[in-house]
mmCIF file of C-alpha atoms and ligand atoms in Angstrom:
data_model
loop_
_atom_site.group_PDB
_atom_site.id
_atom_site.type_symbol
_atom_site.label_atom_id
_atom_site.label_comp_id
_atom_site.label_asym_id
_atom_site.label_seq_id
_atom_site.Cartn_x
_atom_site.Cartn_y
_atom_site.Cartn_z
ATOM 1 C CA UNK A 21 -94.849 50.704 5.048
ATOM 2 C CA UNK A 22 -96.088 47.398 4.288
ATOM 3 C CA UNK A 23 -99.969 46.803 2.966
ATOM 4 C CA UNK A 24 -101.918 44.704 5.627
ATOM 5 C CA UNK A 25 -102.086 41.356 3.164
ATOM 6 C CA UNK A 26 -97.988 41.893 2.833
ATOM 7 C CA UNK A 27 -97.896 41.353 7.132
ATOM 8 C CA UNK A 28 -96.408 37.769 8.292
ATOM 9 C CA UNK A 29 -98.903 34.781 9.718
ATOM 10 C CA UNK A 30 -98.114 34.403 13.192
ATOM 11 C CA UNK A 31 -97.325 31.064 14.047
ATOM 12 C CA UNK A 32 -96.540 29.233 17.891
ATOM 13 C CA UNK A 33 -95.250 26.229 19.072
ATOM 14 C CA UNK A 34 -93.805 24.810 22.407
ATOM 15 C CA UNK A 35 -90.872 24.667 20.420
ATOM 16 C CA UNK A 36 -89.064 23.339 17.247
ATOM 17 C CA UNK A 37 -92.186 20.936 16.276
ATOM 18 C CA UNK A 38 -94.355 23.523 15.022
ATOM 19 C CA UNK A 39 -91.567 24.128 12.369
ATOM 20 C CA UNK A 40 -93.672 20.724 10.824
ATOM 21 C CA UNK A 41 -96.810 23.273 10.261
ATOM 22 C CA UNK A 42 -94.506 25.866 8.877
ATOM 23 C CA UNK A 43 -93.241 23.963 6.164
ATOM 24 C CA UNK A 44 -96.233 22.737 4.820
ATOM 25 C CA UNK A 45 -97.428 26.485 5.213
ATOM 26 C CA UNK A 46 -94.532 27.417 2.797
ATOM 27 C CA UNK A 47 -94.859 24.681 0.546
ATOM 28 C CA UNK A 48 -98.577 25.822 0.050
ATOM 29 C CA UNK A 49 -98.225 29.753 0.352
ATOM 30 C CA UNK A 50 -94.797 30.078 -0.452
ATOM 31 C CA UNK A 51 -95.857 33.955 -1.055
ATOM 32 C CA UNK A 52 -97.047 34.368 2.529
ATOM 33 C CA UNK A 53 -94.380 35.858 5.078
ATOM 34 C CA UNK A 54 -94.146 34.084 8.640
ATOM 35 C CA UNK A 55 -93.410 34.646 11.727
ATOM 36 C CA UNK A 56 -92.677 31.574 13.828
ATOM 37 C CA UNK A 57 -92.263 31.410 17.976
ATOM 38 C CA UNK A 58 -91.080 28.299 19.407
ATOM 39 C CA UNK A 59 -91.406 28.384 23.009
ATOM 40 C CA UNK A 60 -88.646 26.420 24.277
ATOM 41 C CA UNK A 61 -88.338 27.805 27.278
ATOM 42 C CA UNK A 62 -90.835 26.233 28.574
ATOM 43 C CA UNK A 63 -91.184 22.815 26.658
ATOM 44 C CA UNK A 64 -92.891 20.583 26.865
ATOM 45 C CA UNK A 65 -96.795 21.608 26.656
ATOM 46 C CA UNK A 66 -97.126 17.880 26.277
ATOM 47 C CA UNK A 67 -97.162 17.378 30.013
ATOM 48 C CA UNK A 68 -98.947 20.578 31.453
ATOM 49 C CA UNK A 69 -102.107 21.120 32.367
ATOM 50 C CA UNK A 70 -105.081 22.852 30.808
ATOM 51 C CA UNK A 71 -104.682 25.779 32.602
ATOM 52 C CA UNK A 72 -101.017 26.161 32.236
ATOM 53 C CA UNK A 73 -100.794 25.723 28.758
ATOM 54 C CA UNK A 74 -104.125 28.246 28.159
ATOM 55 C CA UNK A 75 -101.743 30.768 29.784
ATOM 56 C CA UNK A 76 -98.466 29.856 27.818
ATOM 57 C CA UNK A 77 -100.567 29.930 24.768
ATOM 58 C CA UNK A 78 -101.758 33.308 25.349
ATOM 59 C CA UNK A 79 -98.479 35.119 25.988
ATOM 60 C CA UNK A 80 -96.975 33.455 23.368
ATOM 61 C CA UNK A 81 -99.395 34.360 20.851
ATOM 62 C CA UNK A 82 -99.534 38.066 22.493
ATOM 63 C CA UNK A 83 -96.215 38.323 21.553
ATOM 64 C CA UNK A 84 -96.783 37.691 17.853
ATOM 65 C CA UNK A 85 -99.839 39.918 17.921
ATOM 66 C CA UNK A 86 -97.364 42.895 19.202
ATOM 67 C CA UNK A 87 -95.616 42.222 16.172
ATOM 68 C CA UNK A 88 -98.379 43.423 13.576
ATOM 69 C CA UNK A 89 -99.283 39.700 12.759
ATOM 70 C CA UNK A 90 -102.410 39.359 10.279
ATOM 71 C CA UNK A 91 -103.507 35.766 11.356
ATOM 72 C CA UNK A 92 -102.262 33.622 13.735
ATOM 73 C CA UNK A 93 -101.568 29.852 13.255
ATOM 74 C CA UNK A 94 -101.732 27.481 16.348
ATOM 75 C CA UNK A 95 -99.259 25.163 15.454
ATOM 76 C CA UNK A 96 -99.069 23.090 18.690
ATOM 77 C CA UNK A 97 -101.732 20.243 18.813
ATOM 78 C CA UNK A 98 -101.965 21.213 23.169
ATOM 79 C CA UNK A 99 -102.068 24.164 22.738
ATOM 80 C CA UNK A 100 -105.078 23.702 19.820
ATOM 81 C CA UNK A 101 -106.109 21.599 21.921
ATOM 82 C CA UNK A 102 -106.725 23.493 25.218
ATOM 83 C CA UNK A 103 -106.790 26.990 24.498
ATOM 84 C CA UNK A 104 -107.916 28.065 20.910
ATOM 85 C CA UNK A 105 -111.352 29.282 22.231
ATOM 86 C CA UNK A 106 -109.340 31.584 25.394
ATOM 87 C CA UNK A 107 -107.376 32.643 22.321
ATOM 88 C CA UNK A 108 -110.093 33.788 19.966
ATOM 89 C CA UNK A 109 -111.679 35.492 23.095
ATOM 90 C CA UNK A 110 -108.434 37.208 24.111
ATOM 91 C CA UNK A 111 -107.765 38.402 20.532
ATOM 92 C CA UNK A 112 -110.918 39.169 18.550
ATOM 93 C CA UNK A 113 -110.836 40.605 15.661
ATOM 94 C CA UNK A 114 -107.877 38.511 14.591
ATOM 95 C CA UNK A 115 -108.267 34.972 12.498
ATOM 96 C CA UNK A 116 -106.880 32.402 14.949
ATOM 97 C CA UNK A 117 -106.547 28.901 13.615
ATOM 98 C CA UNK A 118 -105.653 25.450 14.995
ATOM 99 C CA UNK A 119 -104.550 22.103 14.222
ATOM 100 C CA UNK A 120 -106.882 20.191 15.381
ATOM 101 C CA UNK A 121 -109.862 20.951 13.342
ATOM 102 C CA UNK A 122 -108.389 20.887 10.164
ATOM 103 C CA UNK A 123 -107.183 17.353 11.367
ATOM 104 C CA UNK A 124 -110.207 16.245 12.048
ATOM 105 C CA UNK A 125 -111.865 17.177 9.332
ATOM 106 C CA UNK A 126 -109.533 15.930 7.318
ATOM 107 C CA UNK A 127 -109.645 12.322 9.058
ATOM 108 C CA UNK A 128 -113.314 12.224 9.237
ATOM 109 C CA UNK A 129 -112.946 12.065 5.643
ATOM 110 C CA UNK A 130 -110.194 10.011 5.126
ATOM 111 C CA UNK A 131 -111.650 7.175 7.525
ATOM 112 C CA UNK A 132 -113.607 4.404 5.595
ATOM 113 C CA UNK A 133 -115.340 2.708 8.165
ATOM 114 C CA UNK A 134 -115.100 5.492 10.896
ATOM 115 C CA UNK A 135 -112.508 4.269 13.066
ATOM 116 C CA UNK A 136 -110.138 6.944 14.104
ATOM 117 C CA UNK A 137 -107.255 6.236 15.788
ATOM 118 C CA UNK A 138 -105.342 9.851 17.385
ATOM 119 C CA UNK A 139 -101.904 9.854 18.606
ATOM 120 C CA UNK A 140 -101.069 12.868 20.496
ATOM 121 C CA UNK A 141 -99.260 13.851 23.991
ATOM 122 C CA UNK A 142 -100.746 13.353 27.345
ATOM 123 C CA UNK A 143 -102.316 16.734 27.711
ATOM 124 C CA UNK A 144 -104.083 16.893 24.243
ATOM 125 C CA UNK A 145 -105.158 13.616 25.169
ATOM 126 C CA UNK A 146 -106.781 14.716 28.516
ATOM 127 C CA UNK A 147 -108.478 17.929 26.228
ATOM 128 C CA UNK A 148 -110.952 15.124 24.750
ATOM 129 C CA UNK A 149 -110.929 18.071 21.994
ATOM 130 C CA UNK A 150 -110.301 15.175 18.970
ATOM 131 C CA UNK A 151 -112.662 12.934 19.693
ATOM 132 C CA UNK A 152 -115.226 15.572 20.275
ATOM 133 C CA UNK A 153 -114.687 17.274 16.951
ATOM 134 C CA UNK A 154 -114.625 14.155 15.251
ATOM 135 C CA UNK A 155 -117.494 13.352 16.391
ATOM 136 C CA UNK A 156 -119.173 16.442 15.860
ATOM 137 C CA UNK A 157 -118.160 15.879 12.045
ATOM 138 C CA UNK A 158 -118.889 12.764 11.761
ATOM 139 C CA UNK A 159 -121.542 11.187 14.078
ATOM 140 C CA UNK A 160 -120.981 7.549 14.777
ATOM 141 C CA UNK A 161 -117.436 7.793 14.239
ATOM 142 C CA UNK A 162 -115.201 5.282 16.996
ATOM 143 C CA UNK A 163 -112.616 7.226 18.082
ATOM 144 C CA UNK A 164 -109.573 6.059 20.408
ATOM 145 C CA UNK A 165 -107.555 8.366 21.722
ATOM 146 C CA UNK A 166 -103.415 7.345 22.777
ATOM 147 C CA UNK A 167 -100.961 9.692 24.278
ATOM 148 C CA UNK A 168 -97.347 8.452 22.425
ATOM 149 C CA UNK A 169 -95.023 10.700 24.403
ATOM 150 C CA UNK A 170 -92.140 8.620 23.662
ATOM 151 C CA UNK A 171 -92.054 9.543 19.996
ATOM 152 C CA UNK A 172 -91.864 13.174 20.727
ATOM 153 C CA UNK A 173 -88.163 12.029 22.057
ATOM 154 C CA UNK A 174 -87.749 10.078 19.035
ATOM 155 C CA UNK A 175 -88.152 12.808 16.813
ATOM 156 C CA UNK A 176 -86.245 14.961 18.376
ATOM 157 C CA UNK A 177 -83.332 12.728 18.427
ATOM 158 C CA UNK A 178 -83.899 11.991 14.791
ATOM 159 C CA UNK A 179 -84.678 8.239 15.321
ATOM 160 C CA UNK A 180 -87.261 8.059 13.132
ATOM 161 C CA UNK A 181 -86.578 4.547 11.255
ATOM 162 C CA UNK A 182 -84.560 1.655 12.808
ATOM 163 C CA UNK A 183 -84.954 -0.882 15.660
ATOM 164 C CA UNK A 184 -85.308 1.274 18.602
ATOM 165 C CA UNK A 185 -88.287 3.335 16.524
ATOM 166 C CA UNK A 186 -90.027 0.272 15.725
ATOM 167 C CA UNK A 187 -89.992 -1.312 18.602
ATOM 168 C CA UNK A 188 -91.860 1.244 20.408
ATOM 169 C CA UNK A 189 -93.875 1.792 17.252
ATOM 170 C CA UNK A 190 -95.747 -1.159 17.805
ATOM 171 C CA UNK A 191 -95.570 -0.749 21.248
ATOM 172 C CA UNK A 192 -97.844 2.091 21.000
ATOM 173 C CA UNK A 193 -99.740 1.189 17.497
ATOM 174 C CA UNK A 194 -99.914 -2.535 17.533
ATOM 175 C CA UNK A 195 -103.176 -3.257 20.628
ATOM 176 C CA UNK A 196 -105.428 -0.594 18.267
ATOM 177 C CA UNK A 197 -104.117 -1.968 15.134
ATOM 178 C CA UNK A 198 -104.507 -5.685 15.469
ATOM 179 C CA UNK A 199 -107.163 -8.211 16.105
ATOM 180 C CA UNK A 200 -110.086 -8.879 14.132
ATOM 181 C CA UNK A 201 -109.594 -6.538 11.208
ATOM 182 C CA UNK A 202 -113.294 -4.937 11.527
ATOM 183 C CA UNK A 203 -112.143 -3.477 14.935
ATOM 184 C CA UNK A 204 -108.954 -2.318 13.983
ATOM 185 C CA UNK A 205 -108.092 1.996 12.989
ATOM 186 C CA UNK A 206 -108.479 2.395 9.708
ATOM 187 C CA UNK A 207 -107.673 5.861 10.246
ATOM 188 C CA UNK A 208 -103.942 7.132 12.030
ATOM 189 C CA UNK A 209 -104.528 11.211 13.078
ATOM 190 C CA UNK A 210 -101.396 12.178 13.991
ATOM 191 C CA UNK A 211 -102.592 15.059 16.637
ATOM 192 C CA UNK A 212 -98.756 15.829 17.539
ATOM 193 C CA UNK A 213 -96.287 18.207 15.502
ATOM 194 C CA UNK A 214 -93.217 15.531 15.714
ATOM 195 C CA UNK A 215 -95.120 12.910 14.196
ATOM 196 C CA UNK A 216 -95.330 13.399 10.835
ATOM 197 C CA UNK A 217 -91.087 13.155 11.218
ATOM 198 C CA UNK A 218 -92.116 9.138 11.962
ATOM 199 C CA UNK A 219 -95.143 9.044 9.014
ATOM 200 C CA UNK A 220 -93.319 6.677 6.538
ATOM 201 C CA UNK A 221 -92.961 3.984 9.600
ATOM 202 C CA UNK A 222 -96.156 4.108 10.742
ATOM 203 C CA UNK A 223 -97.161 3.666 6.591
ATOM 204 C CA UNK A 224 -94.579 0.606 6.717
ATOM 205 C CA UNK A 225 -95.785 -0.910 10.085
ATOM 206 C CA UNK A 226 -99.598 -0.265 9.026
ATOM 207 C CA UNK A 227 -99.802 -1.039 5.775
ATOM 208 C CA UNK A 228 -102.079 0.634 2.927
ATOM 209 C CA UNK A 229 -105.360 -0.165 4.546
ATOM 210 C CA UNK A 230 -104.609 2.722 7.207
ATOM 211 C CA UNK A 231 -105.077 6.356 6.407
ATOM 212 C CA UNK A 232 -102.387 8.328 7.918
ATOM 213 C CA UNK A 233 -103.361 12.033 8.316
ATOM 214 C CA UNK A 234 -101.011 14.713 9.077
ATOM 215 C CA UNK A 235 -102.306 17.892 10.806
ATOM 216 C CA UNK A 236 -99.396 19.898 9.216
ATOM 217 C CA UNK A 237 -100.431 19.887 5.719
ATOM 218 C CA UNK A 238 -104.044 19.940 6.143
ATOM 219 C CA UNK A 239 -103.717 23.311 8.266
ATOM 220 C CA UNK A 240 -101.916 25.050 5.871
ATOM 221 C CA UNK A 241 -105.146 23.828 3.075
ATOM 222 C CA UNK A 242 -106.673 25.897 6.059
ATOM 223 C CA UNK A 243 -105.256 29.207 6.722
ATOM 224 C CA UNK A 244 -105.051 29.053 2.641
ATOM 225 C CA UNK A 245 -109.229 28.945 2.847
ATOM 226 C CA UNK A 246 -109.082 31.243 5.522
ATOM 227 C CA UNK A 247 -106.950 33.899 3.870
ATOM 228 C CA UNK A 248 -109.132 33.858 0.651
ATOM 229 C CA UNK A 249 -112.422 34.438 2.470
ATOM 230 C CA UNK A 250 -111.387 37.359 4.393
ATOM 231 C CA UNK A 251 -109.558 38.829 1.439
ATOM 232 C CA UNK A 252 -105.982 38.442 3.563
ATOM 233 C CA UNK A 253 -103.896 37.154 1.155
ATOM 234 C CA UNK A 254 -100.570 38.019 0.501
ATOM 235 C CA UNK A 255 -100.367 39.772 -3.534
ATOM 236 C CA UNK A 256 -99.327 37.586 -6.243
ATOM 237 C CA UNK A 257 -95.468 37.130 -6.857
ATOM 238 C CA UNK A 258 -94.739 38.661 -3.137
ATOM 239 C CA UNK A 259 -91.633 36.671 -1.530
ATOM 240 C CA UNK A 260 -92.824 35.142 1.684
ATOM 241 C CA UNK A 261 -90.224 35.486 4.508
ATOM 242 C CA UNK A 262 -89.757 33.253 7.421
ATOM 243 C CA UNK A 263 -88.309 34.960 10.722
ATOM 244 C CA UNK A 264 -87.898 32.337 13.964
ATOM 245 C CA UNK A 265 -87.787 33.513 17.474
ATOM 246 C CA UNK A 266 -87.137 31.647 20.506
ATOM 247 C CA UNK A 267 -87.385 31.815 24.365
ATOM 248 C CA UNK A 268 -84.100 29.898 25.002
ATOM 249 C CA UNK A 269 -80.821 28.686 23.266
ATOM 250 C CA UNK A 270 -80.862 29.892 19.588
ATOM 251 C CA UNK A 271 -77.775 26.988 18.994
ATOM 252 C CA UNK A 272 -79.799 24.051 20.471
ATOM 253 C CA UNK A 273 -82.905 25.519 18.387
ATOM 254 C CA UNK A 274 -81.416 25.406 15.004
ATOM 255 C CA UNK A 275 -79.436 22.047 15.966
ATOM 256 C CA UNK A 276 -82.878 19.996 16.607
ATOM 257 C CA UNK A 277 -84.632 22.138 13.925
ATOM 258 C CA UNK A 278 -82.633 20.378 11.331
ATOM 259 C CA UNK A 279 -84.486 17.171 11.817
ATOM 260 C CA UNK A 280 -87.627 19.316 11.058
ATOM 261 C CA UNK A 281 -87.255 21.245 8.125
ATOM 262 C CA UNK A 282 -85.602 20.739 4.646
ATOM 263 C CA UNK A 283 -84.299 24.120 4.707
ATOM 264 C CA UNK A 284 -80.692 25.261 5.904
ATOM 265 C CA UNK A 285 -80.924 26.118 9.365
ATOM 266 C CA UNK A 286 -78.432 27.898 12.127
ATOM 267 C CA UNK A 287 -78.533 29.375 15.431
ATOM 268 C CA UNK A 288 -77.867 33.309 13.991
ATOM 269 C CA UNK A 289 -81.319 32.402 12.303
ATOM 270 C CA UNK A 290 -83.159 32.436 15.297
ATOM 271 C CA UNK A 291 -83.687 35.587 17.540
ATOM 272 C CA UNK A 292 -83.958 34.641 21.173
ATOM 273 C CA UNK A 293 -87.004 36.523 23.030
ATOM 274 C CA UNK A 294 -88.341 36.890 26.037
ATOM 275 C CA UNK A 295 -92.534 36.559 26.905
ATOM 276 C CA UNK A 296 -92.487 38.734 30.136
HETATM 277 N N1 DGL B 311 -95.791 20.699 20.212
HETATM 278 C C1 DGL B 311 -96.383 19.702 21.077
HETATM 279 C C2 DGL B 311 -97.718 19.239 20.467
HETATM 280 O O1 DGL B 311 -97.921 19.306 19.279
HETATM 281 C C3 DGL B 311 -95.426 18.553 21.313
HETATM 282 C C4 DGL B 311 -94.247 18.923 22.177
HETATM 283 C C5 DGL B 311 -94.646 19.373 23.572
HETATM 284 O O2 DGL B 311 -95.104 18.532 24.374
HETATM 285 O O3 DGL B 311 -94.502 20.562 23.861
HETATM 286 O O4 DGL B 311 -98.587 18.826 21.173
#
């Protein structure tokens, strides 16, 4: 038997993004176990509406709370987005924690003249949930919102530097990043789990007058906070574990994975499961 503070962190994702969150969780907590769903089955959340992804969300965090998780970590921004109140009502009892406010918090105070800019997919744009919590933290704020849906592909394909990446870089970034300098983002809030993968070209494109916050590593600054105050942590000098499951191809998984993580990674690492 395992103690309670020995059980893994849940953590979800549509699919192979999330992975982002996880490595910054082991980089930070490298004595925490996870447990990590990507639910590629039905990628993209991106595109899917409230509703829909409120459902996906909760099945796919049921089925890490079957498991005997201690906490659960939403790593996908729509999901965060849409759903982490259904979630904390559907599990109480367990700590539930998203992206998006530890992003926000995080860019709130990052931002020097309170212009946020937040990159994210269409349906986290459509949530409004960024802007709100920014501006719940920090009143006055001037937040702009841009679903980037093309750099989710980018990403994924590993085109993360070079012409084609650039080119619909500024695309996206250069209308709320030009102009007279006193209306431009000082602040980049990446609100998407592939977009830290294209972080060092938005630095190059933007310059060092733009903050770039990740969601990723602020998070796992979070669930760290979270497991201190209600006494969850793992024990000193405990070797975290990482176990992956998937709802479709374990080969296709680890293959676009790679681009994610720095660690070694191959299809007979990832269990395939099903939500039903
Ligand atoms: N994981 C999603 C997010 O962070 C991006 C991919 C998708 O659309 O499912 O919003």
């Amino acid at each position: 038997m395992i103690s309670p503070n020995e059980r893994p962190i849940g953590v979800f994702d549509s699919g192979v993004g999330g992975l982002t969150v996880v490595k910054a969780l082991r980089e930070r907590l490298p004595a925490e176990s996870l447990l990590y769903l990507g639910d590629t089955a039905r990628l993209p959340y991106g595109t899917k509406s409230a509703a829909t992804v409120s459902a996906y969300a909760a099945e796919a965090a049921g089925a890490l709370v079957r498991q005997g998780i201690k906490a659960l970590v939403v790593a996908d921004n729509t999901s965060s987005a849409h759903a982490i109140d259904h979630l904390r009502a559907t599990f109480p009892g367990l700590p539930v924690i998203g992206v998006v406010e530890p992003g926000c918090a995080a860019a709130s105070h990052a931002s020097a003249r309170g212009r946020i800019v937040v990159i994210a997919t269409e349906s986290t744009v459509q949530a409004g949930t960024y802007p709100r919590t920014i501006l719940h933290l920090r009143p006055g704020a001037t937040v702009v919102s841009k679903a980037c849906p093309l750099f989710v592909a980018l990403a994924e394909e590993g085109l993360v530097e070079g012409t084609l990446a650039e080119m619909i870089a500024r695309h996206y970034l250069d209308p709320l990043f030009s102009g007279p300098a006193e209306r431009h983002g000082d602040c980049l809030l990446l609100g998407c789990t592939h977009f830290p993968l294209l972080a060092p070209l938005f630095a190059r494109l933007l310059g060092p007058e733009v903050a770039i916050v990740d969601s990723a590593t602020t998070t796992a600054h979070a669930v760290e906070d979270l497991l201190e105050n209600r006494r969850l942590a793992a024990p000193a000098g405990h070797a975290g574990t990482l176990r992956t499951l998937a709802t479709d191809d374990p080969e296709r998984f680890a293959r676009v994975a790679r681009a994610f993580v720095p660690w070694e990674m191959t299809a007979d690492m990832v269990e395939r499961v099903d939500l039903g």
